[in-house]
Coordinates of C-alpha atoms in Angstrom, one line a residue:
Chain E
M1 CA 0.8 -33.4 18.7
Q2 CA 0.4 -34.5 14.8
P3 CA 0.7 -31.5 12.6
V4 CA -2.0 -31.5 10.0
M5 CA -0.9 -30.7 6.7
P6 CA -3.0 -27.7 5.5
D7 CA -4.9 -27.3 2.4
L8 CA -3.0 -26.1 -0.2
G9 CA -5.6 -25.4 -3.0
P10 CA -6.5 -22.4 -2.2
V11 CA -3.3 -20.7 -2.0
F12 CA -1.9 -22.3 -5.1
P13 CA -1.9 -19.5 -7.2
E14 CA 0.1 -17.5 -4.7
T15 CA 2.4 -20.4 -4.6
V16 CA 2.9 -20.5 -8.0
L17 CA 3.3 -17.1 -8.7
T18 CA 5.7 -17.3 -5.6
V19 CA 7.7 -20.2 -7.8
L20 CA 7.6 -18.2 -10.8
A21 CA 8.9 -14.9 -9.5
L22 CA 11.6 -16.5 -8.1
V23 CA 12.4 -18.3 -11.1
L24 CA 12.7 -14.9 -12.7
L25 CA 14.9 -13.6 -10.4
L26 CA 17.3 -16.1 -11.5
A27 CA 16.8 -16.3 -15.5
D28 CA 17.9 -12.9 -15.2
L29 CA 21.4 -14.0 -14.9
V30 CA 21.0 -15.6 -18.0
I31 CA 18.8 -13.8 -20.2
K32 CA 20.4 -11.1 -21.4
R33 CA 17.6 -9.2 -23.1
K34 CA 15.4 -7.9 -20.4
E35 CA 12.4 -7.6 -22.4
T36 CA 12.0 -11.4 -22.3
I37 CA 12.1 -11.3 -18.7
G38 CA 9.2 -8.5 -19.2
L39 CA 7.4 -11.2 -21.4
L40 CA 8.0 -13.7 -18.8
S41 CA 6.5 -12.7 -16.1
I42 CA 3.4 -11.6 -18.7
I43 CA 2.8 -15.2 -18.9
S44 CA 3.8 -16.0 -15.3
V45 CA 0.8 -14.1 -14.2
T46 CA -1.4 -14.9 -17.2
A47 CA -0.9 -18.7 -15.7
V48 CA -1.8 -17.5 -12.4
A49 CA -5.1 -16.0 -13.5
Y50 CA -5.8 -19.2 -15.0
L51 CA -5.3 -20.7 -11.9
L52 CA -7.8 -18.5 -9.8
A53 CA -10.9 -20.1 -10.8
G54 CA -10.0 -23.6 -9.1
S55 CA -8.6 -22.2 -6.0
L56 CA -11.9 -21.1 -3.8
G57 CA -11.8 -22.3 -0.5
T58 CA -10.3 -21.2 3.1
T59 CA -7.4 -22.8 4.5
F60 CA -4.7 -22.2 7.4
G61 CA -7.1 -22.4 9.6
G62 CA -9.5 -19.2 8.4
M63 CA -6.5 -17.4 8.0
F64 CA -6.6 -17.1 4.0
I65 CA -10.0 -16.7 2.4
S66 CA -10.0 -17.5 -1.4
D67 CA -13.7 -16.3 -2.4
G68 CA -15.0 -14.4 -5.3
Y69 CA -14.4 -11.1 -3.4
S70 CA -10.6 -11.5 -3.3
I71 CA -10.6 -13.1 -7.0
F72 CA -11.9 -10.1 -8.2
F73 CA -9.6 -8.2 -6.7
K74 CA -6.8 -10.5 -8.1
L75 CA -7.6 -10.1 -11.4
I76 CA -7.2 -6.6 -11.4
F77 CA -4.1 -7.3 -9.6
I78 CA -2.9 -9.2 -12.2
L79 CA -4.2 -6.7 -15.2
N80 CA -2.2 -4.1 -13.2
V81 CA 1.0 -6.4 -14.0
I82 CA 0.2 -6.9 -17.8
L83 CA -0.4 -3.4 -18.3
T84 CA 2.4 -2.1 -15.9
V85 CA 4.9 -4.1 -18.0
L86 CA 3.8 -3.5 -21.3
I87 CA 3.9 0.0 -20.8
S88 CA 7.3 -0.6 -19.1
V89 CA 9.5 -2.3 -21.4
K90 CA 10.6 0.7 -23.7
Y91 CA 10.5 3.3 -21.0
I92 CA 12.7 1.4 -18.3
Q93 CA 14.9 1.1 -21.1
I94 CA 15.5 4.8 -21.9
E95 CA 15.4 5.3 -17.9
K96 CA 18.4 3.1 -18.4
I97 CA 16.6 0.8 -15.1
D98 CA 16.0 -2.0 -17.2
Y99 CA 16.9 -4.9 -14.6
G100 CA 15.5 -8.2 -14.3
E101 CA 14.9 -7.4 -10.9
Y102 CA 12.3 -4.8 -11.6
Y103 CA 10.0 -7.0 -12.9
S104 CA 10.6 -9.9 -9.9
L105 CA 9.4 -6.9 -7.9
I106 CA 6.5 -6.2 -9.7
L107 CA 5.6 -9.7 -9.1
F108 CA 6.6 -9.7 -5.1
A109 CA 4.3 -6.8 -4.9
T110 CA 1.4 -8.3 -6.5
L111 CA 2.1 -11.2 -4.5
G112 CA 1.4 -8.9 -1.2
M113 CA -1.2 -7.6 -3.1
M114 CA -3.3 -11.0 -3.7
L115 CA -2.8 -12.2 0.0
M116 CA -4.1 -8.8 1.3
A117 CA -7.1 -9.5 -0.8
S118 CA -7.5 -12.9 0.8
A119 CA -6.5 -12.1 4.6
G120 CA -8.8 -14.1 6.7
D121 CA -6.6 -12.6 9.7
L122 CA -5.0 -9.4 10.6
I123 CA -1.8 -10.7 10.6
I124 CA -1.7 -12.0 7.4
L125 CA -3.2 -8.6 6.2
Y126 CA -0.6 -7.2 7.9
L127 CA 2.6 -9.2 6.3
G128 CA 0.5 -9.2 2.7
L129 CA 0.7 -5.1 3.3
E130 CA 4.4 -5.1 4.1
L131 CA 5.3 -7.3 1.5
M132 CA 3.9 -5.1 -1.1
A133 CA 4.7 -1.7 0.0
L134 CA 8.6 -2.8 0.6
S135 CA 8.2 -4.4 -3.1
T136 CA 6.7 -1.0 -4.1
Y137 CA 9.5 1.5 -1.6
V138 CA 11.8 -0.1 -3.6
L139 CA 10.3 0.1 -7.4
A140 CA 9.8 3.8 -6.7
G141 CA 13.5 4.6 -5.9
F142 CA 14.7 2.4 -8.7
M143 CA 16.1 5.5 -10.4
R144 CA 18.5 5.9 -8.2
R145 CA 21.1 8.2 -9.8
D146 CA 17.8 10.8 -9.7
V147 CA 17.7 12.7 -6.6
K148 CA 13.7 12.8 -7.0
S149 CA 13.3 9.2 -7.3
N150 CA 15.3 8.8 -4.5
E151 CA 13.0 11.2 -2.5
A152 CA 10.0 9.4 -3.5
A153 CA 11.4 5.8 -2.3
M154 CA 12.2 7.8 1.1
K155 CA 9.0 9.6 1.4
Y156 CA 6.9 6.6 1.2
F157 CA 9.2 4.6 3.0
L158 CA 9.1 6.4 5.9
L159 CA 5.5 7.5 5.9
G160 CA 4.2 4.0 4.6
A161 CA 6.3 2.9 8.2
F162 CA 4.3 5.4 10.3
A163 CA 1.4 3.9 8.4
S164 CA 2.3 0.4 9.5
A165 CA 2.6 1.6 13.1
F166 CA -1.0 2.8 13.3
L167 CA -1.9 -0.5 11.3
L168 CA -0.2 -2.9 14.3
Y169 CA -1.8 -0.3 17.2
G170 CA -5.1 -1.0 15.8
T171 CA -4.4 -5.0 15.5
S172 CA -2.6 -4.9 19.2
L173 CA -5.6 -2.5 20.7
I174 CA -8.0 -5.3 18.6
Y175 CA -6.4 -8.4 20.3
G176 CA -6.2 -7.1 23.6
L177 CA -10.1 -6.4 23.8
T178 CA -11.2 -10.1 21.6
G179 CA -8.5 -12.1 22.2
T180 CA -7.9 -12.9 18.6
T181 CA -6.6 -11.8 15.0
D182 CA -9.2 -13.8 13.0
L183 CA -11.6 -11.3 10.9
K184 CA -14.8 -13.6 11.8
A185 CA -14.3 -14.2 15.3
I186 CA -13.5 -10.9 16.0
S187 CA -16.9 -9.6 14.4
S188 CA -18.6 -12.1 16.5
Y189 CA -16.8 -11.6 19.7
I190 CA -17.7 -7.9 19.1
A191 CA -21.2 -8.5 18.8
G192 CA -21.3 -11.5 21.3
H193 CA -20.0 -9.6 24.0
G194 CA -21.7 -5.8 23.3
L195 CA -18.2 -4.5 22.9
A196 CA -19.8 -1.9 20.3
G197 CA -19.5 1.9 21.6
N198 CA -16.2 0.5 23.3
P199 CA -14.3 3.7 23.3
V200 CA -11.2 1.5 22.7
L201 CA -12.8 -0.3 19.9
M202 CA -13.3 3.0 18.7
L203 CA -9.7 3.8 18.8
S204 CA -8.5 0.7 17.4
L205 CA -11.3 1.6 14.0
I206 CA -9.6 4.9 14.0
M207 CA -6.3 3.1 13.6
F208 CA -7.4 1.0 11.3
A209 CA -8.7 3.7 9.4
V210 CA -5.7 5.7 9.1
A211 CA -3.5 2.9 8.0
F212 CA -5.8 2.1 5.3
S213 CA -6.7 5.5 4.3
F214 CA -2.8 6.0 3.8
K215 CA -2.6 3.2 1.5
I216 CA -5.4 4.5 -0.7
A217 CA -4.2 7.7 -0.5
A218 CA -7.3 9.5 1.6
A219 CA -6.7 12.8 2.9
P220 CA -5.5 13.8 5.3
F221 CA -3.3 10.9 4.7
H222 CA -2.2 11.8 1.0
M223 CA 0.4 13.9 1.6
W224 CA 3.1 11.2 0.4
A225 CA 1.4 10.9 -3.1
P226 CA 2.2 13.8 -5.3
D227 CA 5.9 13.6 -4.1
V228 CA 6.0 9.8 -4.7
Y229 CA 3.9 9.9 -7.9
E230 CA 6.1 12.4 -9.5
G231 CA 9.3 10.7 -8.3
A232 CA 9.4 7.6 -9.0
P233 CA 9.4 6.3 -12.7
T234 CA 6.2 6.8 -14.4
S235 CA 5.7 3.4 -14.8
I236 CA 5.9 2.4 -11.2
T237 CA 3.7 5.5 -10.4
A238 CA 1.0 4.0 -12.9
F239 CA 1.7 0.5 -11.1
M240 CA 1.2 1.7 -7.6
S241 CA -1.8 4.6 -8.8
V242 CA -3.9 0.8 -9.4
G243 CA -2.4 -2.0 -7.3
P244 CA -2.0 -1.0 -3.9
K245 CA -5.1 1.3 -4.2
A246 CA -7.4 -1.5 -5.1
A247 CA -5.4 -3.8 -2.7
G248 CA -6.4 -1.1 0.3
F249 CA -10.0 -0.8 -0.8
A250 CA -10.3 -4.7 -0.4
V251 CA -8.6 -4.5 3.1
L252 CA -11.1 -1.7 3.7
G253 CA -14.0 -3.8 2.5
R254 CA -13.2 -6.8 4.1
V255 CA -12.0 -5.5 7.5
F256 CA -14.7 -2.8 7.8
L257 CA -17.4 -5.0 6.4
T258 CA -16.6 -8.3 8.2
A259 CA -14.5 -7.9 11.4
F260 CA -16.2 -4.4 12.3
G261 CA -19.7 -5.1 10.5
S262 CA -21.5 -4.3 13.7
V263 CA -19.9 -1.2 14.5
R264 CA -20.8 0.3 11.0
T265 CA -22.8 3.6 12.1
E266 CA -19.2 4.0 14.2
W267 CA -16.9 3.9 11.4
V268 CA -19.3 5.2 9.2
L269 CA -18.8 8.6 11.1
I270 CA -14.9 8.2 10.3
L271 CA -14.8 7.8 6.9
I272 CA -17.6 10.4 5.4
P273 CA -15.7 13.1 6.6
V274 CA -12.4 11.4 5.8
A275 CA -14.1 10.6 2.0
I276 CA -15.2 14.4 1.6
L277 CA -12.2 15.9 2.4
T278 CA -10.2 13.5 0.0
M279 CA -12.5 14.4 -2.6
G280 CA -12.0 18.0 -1.8
V281 CA -8.4 18.2 -1.3
G282 CA -7.8 15.7 -4.5
N283 CA -9.8 17.9 -6.7
I284 CA -9.1 21.4 -5.8
V285 CA -5.4 20.9 -5.5
A286 CA -5.2 19.4 -8.6
L287 CA -6.4 22.4 -10.4
S288 CA -3.0 24.3 -9.8
Q289 CA -0.7 21.5 -10.9
T290 CA 1.4 21.8 -13.9
N291 CA 3.1 18.5 -13.9
I292 CA 0.8 15.7 -15.2
K293 CA 1.9 13.2 -13.1
R294 CA 1.6 15.4 -10.0
M295 CA -2.0 16.4 -11.3
L296 CA -2.7 12.1 -11.7
A297 CA -1.6 12.1 -8.0
Y298 CA -4.3 14.4 -7.1
S299 CA -6.9 13.2 -9.5
S300 CA -6.4 9.5 -7.9
I301 CA -6.5 10.9 -4.3
A302 CA -10.1 12.2 -5.4
H303 CA -11.0 9.2 -6.9
A304 CA -10.1 7.6 -3.6
G305 CA -12.8 9.7 -2.4
Y306 CA -15.4 8.6 -4.7
A307 CA -15.1 4.7 -4.1
L308 CA -15.0 5.4 -0.2
L309 CA -18.9 6.3 -1.0
G310 CA -19.1 2.6 -2.1
I311 CA -17.7 1.3 1.3
I312 CA -19.8 3.7 3.4
S313 CA -23.1 2.9 1.6
G314 CA -21.7 -0.7 3.8
T315 CA -24.5 -2.8 1.2
A316 CA -23.7 -5.7 -0.9
D317 CA -24.4 -3.1 -4.0
G318 CA -21.7 -0.4 -2.6
L319 CA -19.2 -3.3 -2.6
S320 CA -19.7 -4.8 -5.7
S321 CA -19.6 -0.7 -6.8
V322 CA -16.4 -0.3 -5.5
M323 CA -14.9 -3.7 -7.1
L324 CA -16.5 -2.1 -10.0
Y325 CA -14.8 1.4 -9.9
M326 CA -11.4 -0.2 -8.9
F327 CA -11.9 -2.1 -12.2
A328 CA -12.9 0.6 -14.1
Y329 CA -9.9 3.1 -12.5
A330 CA -7.3 0.3 -13.6
F331 CA -8.4 1.3 -16.9
M332 CA -8.5 4.4 -17.7
N333 CA -5.4 5.4 -15.4
M334 CA -3.0 3.2 -16.8
G335 CA -4.3 4.0 -20.7
A336 CA -3.6 7.9 -19.7
F337 CA -0.1 6.8 -18.3
A338 CA 0.8 4.7 -21.6
V339 CA 0.5 8.2 -23.0
I340 CA 2.2 10.0 -20.5
I341 CA 5.3 7.1 -21.0
M342 CA 5.0 7.6 -24.8
L343 CA 6.1 11.3 -24.5
R344 CA 9.2 10.2 -22.5
S345 CA 12.3 10.1 -24.8
E346 CA 15.8 10.3 -24.8
G347 CA 16.5 13.7 -22.9
F348 CA 13.0 14.9 -23.4
R349 CA 10.9 14.5 -19.6
G350 CA 7.5 15.1 -21.2
D351 CA 6.0 15.6 -17.7
N352 CA 4.6 18.9 -18.0
I353 CA 1.0 19.8 -18.9
N354 CA 2.8 22.3 -21.1
D355 CA 4.2 19.3 -23.7
Y356 CA 0.6 18.3 -24.6
E357 CA -0.1 21.8 -26.4
G358 CA -1.0 21.0 -29.7
L359 CA -0.2 17.1 -29.5
A360 CA -3.4 16.3 -31.8
K361 CA -1.9 18.4 -35.0
T362 CA 1.4 16.8 -34.2
H363 CA 0.4 13.3 -32.9
P364 CA -3.6 12.6 -33.5
V365 CA -3.9 8.9 -32.4
P366 CA -2.2 9.7 -29.0
A367 CA -4.3 12.7 -28.3
V368 CA -7.7 11.0 -29.4
L369 CA -7.0 8.2 -26.7
M370 CA -5.4 10.7 -24.3
T371 CA -9.3 12.3 -24.6
I372 CA -10.7 9.4 -24.1
F373 CA -8.9 8.4 -20.9
M374 CA -9.5 12.0 -19.5
F375 CA -13.0 11.9 -20.6
S376 CA -13.7 8.5 -18.6
L377 CA -11.5 9.8 -15.8
T378 CA -13.6 12.9 -15.5
G379 CA -16.6 10.5 -15.8
I380 CA -18.8 11.6 -19.1
P381 CA -20.7 8.6 -20.2
T382 CA -20.3 6.1 -22.8
T383 CA -17.2 5.7 -21.0
V384 CA -16.3 3.2 -18.0
G385 CA -15.4 6.0 -15.5
F386 CA -18.8 7.3 -15.6
M387 CA -20.1 3.9 -15.0
G388 CA -18.0 3.4 -12.1
K389 CA -19.0 6.6 -10.7
F390 CA -22.8 5.9 -11.4
Y391 CA -23.0 2.6 -9.5
V392 CA -20.7 4.3 -6.8
F393 CA -23.0 7.1 -6.2
M394 CA -26.5 5.1 -6.6
S395 CA -25.2 2.8 -3.9
A396 CA -24.5 5.7 -1.4
V397 CA -28.0 7.2 -2.5
E398 CA -29.7 4.1 -1.9
A399 CA -27.8 3.5 1.6
G400 CA -29.3 7.4 2.6
Y401 CA -26.2 9.6 2.1
M402 CA -27.7 11.8 -0.8
W403 CA -26.0 14.7 0.8
V404 CA -22.6 12.9 0.4
V405 CA -23.3 12.3 -2.8
I406 CA -24.2 15.9 -3.8
I407 CA -20.8 16.4 -2.5
A408 CA -18.9 14.4 -4.7
V409 CA -21.1 15.4 -7.6
I410 CA -20.1 18.9 -6.9
F411 CA -16.3 18.1 -6.7
S412 CA -16.8 15.9 -10.2
A413 CA -18.0 18.6 -11.9
I414 CA -15.1 20.6 -10.5
S415 CA -12.3 17.8 -11.6
A416 CA -13.7 18.3 -15.2
Y417 CA -11.7 21.7 -15.3
F418 CA -8.6 19.7 -14.9
Y419 CA -8.9 17.0 -16.8
L420 CA -10.3 18.9 -20.1
R421 CA -7.5 21.4 -19.9
I422 CA -5.6 18.6 -21.3
I423 CA -7.5 18.1 -23.8
M424 CA -8.0 21.8 -24.1
Y425 CA -4.3 22.0 -24.8
M426 CA -4.0 19.0 -27.1
W427 CA -6.8 20.3 -29.2
M428 CA -7.0 24.2 -29.3
R429 CA -3.6 25.4 -28.9
E430 CA -0.7 25.5 -31.7
P431 CA 2.3 22.8 -31.2
K432 CA 5.3 24.9 -29.5
E433 CA 8.0 22.1 -30.3
A434 CA 7.8 19.0 -32.0
V435 CA 7.4 15.9 -29.5
E436 CA 9.1 12.9 -30.6
L437 CA 6.7 9.9 -29.3
T438 CA 8.5 7.0 -28.3
T439 CA 6.4 4.0 -29.5
S440 CA 6.8 0.4 -29.0
P441 CA 4.6 -2.7 -30.4
A442 CA 4.2 -3.1 -26.3
I443 CA 2.8 0.2 -25.5
G444 CA 0.6 0.2 -28.6
L445 CA -1.3 -3.6 -27.1
A446 CA -1.3 -1.7 -23.6
L447 CA -3.1 1.3 -25.2
L448 CA -5.3 -0.8 -27.6
I449 CA -6.4 -2.9 -24.4
T450 CA -7.1 -0.2 -22.2
A451 CA -9.0 2.0 -24.8
T452 CA -11.1 -1.1 -25.9
A453 CA -12.4 -1.8 -22.3
V454 CA -12.7 1.8 -21.2
I455 CA -15.2 2.3 -24.3
G456 CA -16.8 -1.3 -24.5
F457 CA -17.3 -1.6 -20.5
G458 CA -18.6 2.4 -20.7
I459 CA -21.2 1.0 -23.2
L460 CA -21.5 -2.5 -21.6
P461 CA -21.1 -2.3 -18.3
S462 CA -23.5 -5.2 -17.3
S463 CA -21.1 -8.0 -17.6
I464 CA -18.6 -6.7 -15.0
L465 CA -21.1 -5.4 -12.8
T466 CA -22.7 -9.3 -13.2
F467 CA -19.3 -10.4 -11.8
A468 CA -18.6 -8.0 -9.2
R469 CA -22.2 -8.9 -7.7
L470 CA -21.6 -12.9 -8.3
A471 CA -18.4 -12.6 -6.9
I472 CA -19.3 -10.8 -3.5
T473 CA -22.2 -13.5 -3.1
G474 CA -22.0 -15.0 0.2
F475 CA -19.2 -12.7 1.2
Chain W
M1 CA 3.0 -4.6 43.7
I2 CA 6.3 -5.9 42.9
S3 CA 5.6 -6.9 39.2
Q4 CA 3.6 -3.6 38.6
L5 CA 6.9 -1.6 39.8
F6 CA 8.9 -3.6 37.6
F7 CA 6.4 -2.6 34.8
G8 CA 6.3 0.7 35.4
Y9 CA 9.9 0.9 35.7
F10 CA 10.8 -0.3 32.4
A11 CA 8.1 1.5 30.5
A12 CA 9.1 4.5 32.1
V13 CA 13.1 4.2 31.1
I14 CA 12.2 3.0 27.8
I15 CA 9.9 6.2 26.9
I16 CA 13.1 8.4 28.5
L17 CA 15.1 6.7 26.5
S18 CA 13.5 6.6 23.3
L19 CA 13.0 10.4 23.5
L20 CA 16.9 10.6 23.9
V21 CA 17.1 8.9 20.8
V22 CA 15.5 10.9 18.9
T23 CA 16.7 14.5 20.3
R24 CA 20.5 13.5 20.9
K25 CA 22.5 15.7 18.0
N26 CA 25.5 13.5 17.6
P27 CA 24.4 10.3 15.9
V28 CA 26.8 8.1 17.7
H29 CA 25.1 9.6 20.8
S30 CA 21.6 8.0 20.0
V31 CA 22.9 4.9 18.9
M32 CA 24.8 4.2 22.2
W33 CA 21.1 5.5 23.7
M34 CA 19.0 2.9 21.2
L35 CA 21.4 0.2 22.9
L36 CA 20.3 0.7 26.2
M37 CA 16.8 0.8 25.0
F38 CA 17.1 -2.6 23.7
F39 CA 18.4 -4.0 26.7
H40 CA 15.5 -2.4 28.4
I41 CA 13.2 -3.8 26.1
A42 CA 14.4 -6.9 26.5
G43 CA 14.0 -6.9 30.2
M44 CA 10.3 -5.7 29.5
Y45 CA 10.2 -9.5 27.6
L46 CA 11.8 -11.1 30.5
F47 CA 9.1 -9.6 32.8
L48 CA 6.5 -11.1 30.6
N49 CA 7.9 -14.7 30.8
A50 CA 9.3 -14.9 27.2
E51 CA 12.8 -15.4 27.5
F52 CA 13.6 -17.0 24.5
I53 CA 12.5 -13.7 23.0
A54 CA 14.5 -11.3 25.5
A55 CA 17.8 -13.8 24.1
I56 CA 16.4 -13.1 20.7
Q57 CA 15.9 -9.1 21.2
V58 CA 19.6 -9.0 22.8
I59 CA 21.3 -11.1 20.2
V60 CA 19.7 -9.8 17.1
Y61 CA 18.9 -5.7 18.0
A62 CA 21.2 -4.8 20.7
G63 CA 24.2 -7.4 18.8
A64 CA 24.0 -7.6 15.2
I65 CA 21.5 -4.3 14.0
L66 CA 23.1 -2.1 16.6
V67 CA 26.7 -2.5 15.0
L68 CA 25.2 -2.2 11.4
F69 CA 23.8 1.5 12.9
L70 CA 27.1 2.4 14.1
F71 CA 28.8 1.5 10.7
V72 CA 26.2 3.3 8.9
V73 CA 26.9 6.2 11.0
L74 CA 30.6 6.2 10.7
L75 CA 30.2 6.2 6.9
L76 CA 28.0 9.7 7.9
N77 CA 29.6 13.3 7.9
L78 CA 29.3 14.0 12.0
R79 CA 30.5 17.6 11.7
E80 CA 28.1 18.2 9.2
E81 CA 25.3 16.4 11.1
L82 CA 26.2 18.3 14.3
Q83 CA 25.6 21.3 12.6
T84 CA 21.8 20.6 11.5
N85 CA 18.6 20.9 13.4
R86 CA 16.9 17.6 14.8
F87 CA 13.9 18.8 14.1
I88 CA 12.0 20.6 11.3
G89 CA 10.6 24.0 12.1
S90 CA 6.7 22.8 12.4
W91 CA 7.6 20.1 15.6
P92 CA 5.3 22.1 18.0
A93 CA 2.8 21.4 15.7
G94 CA 3.6 17.8 15.5
L95 CA 3.5 17.3 19.7
V96 CA 0.0 19.1 20.1
I97 CA -1.3 16.2 17.9
A98 CA 1.1 13.7 19.5
A99 CA 0.0 15.2 23.0
S100 CA -3.6 15.0 22.0
L101 CA -3.5 11.5 20.3
L102 CA -1.9 10.3 23.8
L103 CA -4.6 11.9 26.0
S104 CA -7.5 10.7 23.9
M105 CA -5.8 7.3 23.4
I106 CA -5.2 7.5 27.9
A107 CA -9.2 8.5 28.2
A108 CA -9.9 5.4 25.5
L109 CA -8.1 2.9 27.1
R110 CA -9.6 3.1 30.7
S111 CA -12.5 1.1 29.6
F112 CA -10.5 -1.7 28.2
V113 CA -12.0 -5.0 28.9
P114 CA -9.5 -7.7 28.5
G115 CA -10.5 -10.8 26.0
P116 CA -10.3 -14.2 26.8
S117 CA -6.5 -15.2 27.6
G118 CA -5.0 -18.0 25.0
P119 CA -4.1 -21.6 25.6
Y120 CA -0.7 -20.8 26.6
T121 CA -0.7 -20.1 30.5
I122 CA 2.5 -19.6 32.3
A123 CA 2.1 -22.6 34.0
L124 CA 1.4 -24.3 30.6
I125 CA 5.0 -22.7 29.1
E126 CA 6.8 -23.7 32.3
K127 CA 6.2 -27.0 31.8
E128 CA 6.7 -27.5 28.0
T129 CA 9.5 -24.9 27.6
H130 CA 9.0 -21.4 26.3
T131 CA 11.3 -22.6 23.0
R132 CA 9.5 -25.6 22.3
V133 CA 6.3 -24.1 22.4
L134 CA 7.1 -21.1 20.7
G135 CA 8.2 -23.5 17.9
Q136 CA 5.2 -25.2 17.8
V137 CA 2.8 -22.7 17.6
L138 CA 4.9 -20.7 14.5
Y139 CA 5.4 -24.3 12.4
T140 CA 1.9 -25.3 12.8
E141 CA -0.8 -22.4 13.5
Y142 CA 1.7 -19.7 11.8
L143 CA 3.3 -21.2 9.4
F144 CA 1.8 -19.4 6.6
P145 CA 2.3 -16.0 8.3
F146 CA 5.8 -17.4 8.8
E147 CA 6.6 -18.2 5.1
I148 CA 5.3 -14.8 3.7
A149 CA 7.6 -13.5 6.6
S150 CA 10.6 -14.8 4.9
L151 CA 9.2 -13.5 1.5
I152 CA 9.7 -10.0 3.2
L153 CA 12.8 -11.0 3.9
L154 CA 13.9 -12.1 0.6
V155 CA 12.0 -8.7 -1.2
A156 CA 14.4 -6.9 1.5
I157 CA 17.8 -8.4 0.5
I158 CA 16.4 -8.0 -3.7
G159 CA 15.8 -4.3 -2.5
A160 CA 19.0 -3.6 -0.8
I161 CA 21.2 -4.9 -3.7
V162 CA 19.1 -3.3 -6.4
L163 CA 19.5 0.1 -4.6
A164 CA 22.9 -0.2 -3.4
K165 CA 25.2 -2.6 -6.0
K166 CA 23.9 -2.2 -9.3
K167 CA 26.2 -0.7 -11.4
V168 CA 24.9 2.4 -13.3
R169 CA 24.8 2.3 -17.0
S170 CA 25.8 5.4 -18.9

């Protein structure tokens, strides 16, 4: 048997990213200034982004699919890396964790996400997920002298392994039923053999829903998120609140709409309660938080609930609205975390909500930016957060889930309380103590990018929506 | 009939041994039960005509990984470990959830219809030999997953070094 050389064109960006991540790992030995490695990692992902456009195609017997859908998500992941590195550079010096491996691990995690977004086979999906997760576990525990960081890594690892077990169990059931792990083959087998409604298929659907809900931090599988978000280094919290969540949605969309597209009525019954519970838990528990990282953890849970509505609607519009939502969320959440990171200085943690009291008087520019990001997270018009929510809700209404949207809007209104509380603290309270801000050109650039995008795409969302709609043609 | 008996034996013993592993107070005992469990899993692979994987199971898991576990256990303070409870207070709730999951699984699996079997029948594997078939599949059809797995191992190594060995700057 003569082996056929697979077409390596579609995996070219991933190959380049692997090589560059390995080069960065070695470059750490000779480069003493770790900022340089940060800069190199930004250059690396930019090069990968440049290569993405030429990578369209399917390879390795359908295991790897590089289509518009995956490229859109990959751009979100690359954006995530750039913004994370920009906000990390100064912060990891303060935390004394400025090792070169930090950047390599971020790149490996991103590689895992890119594989997830492109997975046409459940095995690739699982391996990509593990690559992403393993790198993120290590990053969460990077401050190894900090007990909370240890706890975060440990919790994330144990619960993540548990969720992986569910994914594998679901995969094994599907393999037993259909004899394949290829997503398209599963779909045609289910349709061709009348498997819809089979209890084993339902069991497997539930297993997949559990595993993916864990990754996107949807209730009731969200328990890890607040502790991990609080304990992990803040830059990594920002990284994993955007990247793994977007990757989770990428696989959720692909698996549920491609492989299980014919049993949509069944999985909608699983996802609607999950979405409602997620919005409820996220928004209501966030009200009582005093630590801003924990608050944003619950906020991130709530946002997973909103975005799920796009998957539930199951249409092309729904899917593109989820993509838009993840894109919007990347900017507004990263921006909020950039401001939070600025408050961290030598000997001052700055992650308490009270630390924001009177910030507008002492530091007006960060206060204005934080106000923009909080408005966007609330979903107030002229910000990208509003546009994200608007299109997700619209797609759900068009798909006939009016009552779910009404619940979502109510929870969204509740969420205004805890977002606007930060704004109220900043503008209407007197500063208690002088808060020193840690600024650097990198974080300034991150804030400039995120704030411009939040306002710019908030006013003119059509370009990105057109891109998302174009990306899923032929999905 | 005889094959079902074999399967039943291995399945039941694996479950019992797993329970013993998680319920023992002394970690050394847990590790020893785990050793026995790994051998039974190897037996299960043999029963499924997967000799190569059975051998790997014994060499890698029972041989290498278990020794590492024992080393780690030796680093623990056993006396302190013996004092603590194995389970947290809310374990009955977990048991109820697990039991209901088991029941729903049993109920669902009654309507299981096996999918089409692949090209690798026992006759083919006997003709081609197991290791050869496995190698061929791994390096052709599953080349891509194989490469990703190598990256996962690399990340695990980097992670272990970063978390355990890096000197902390003061």
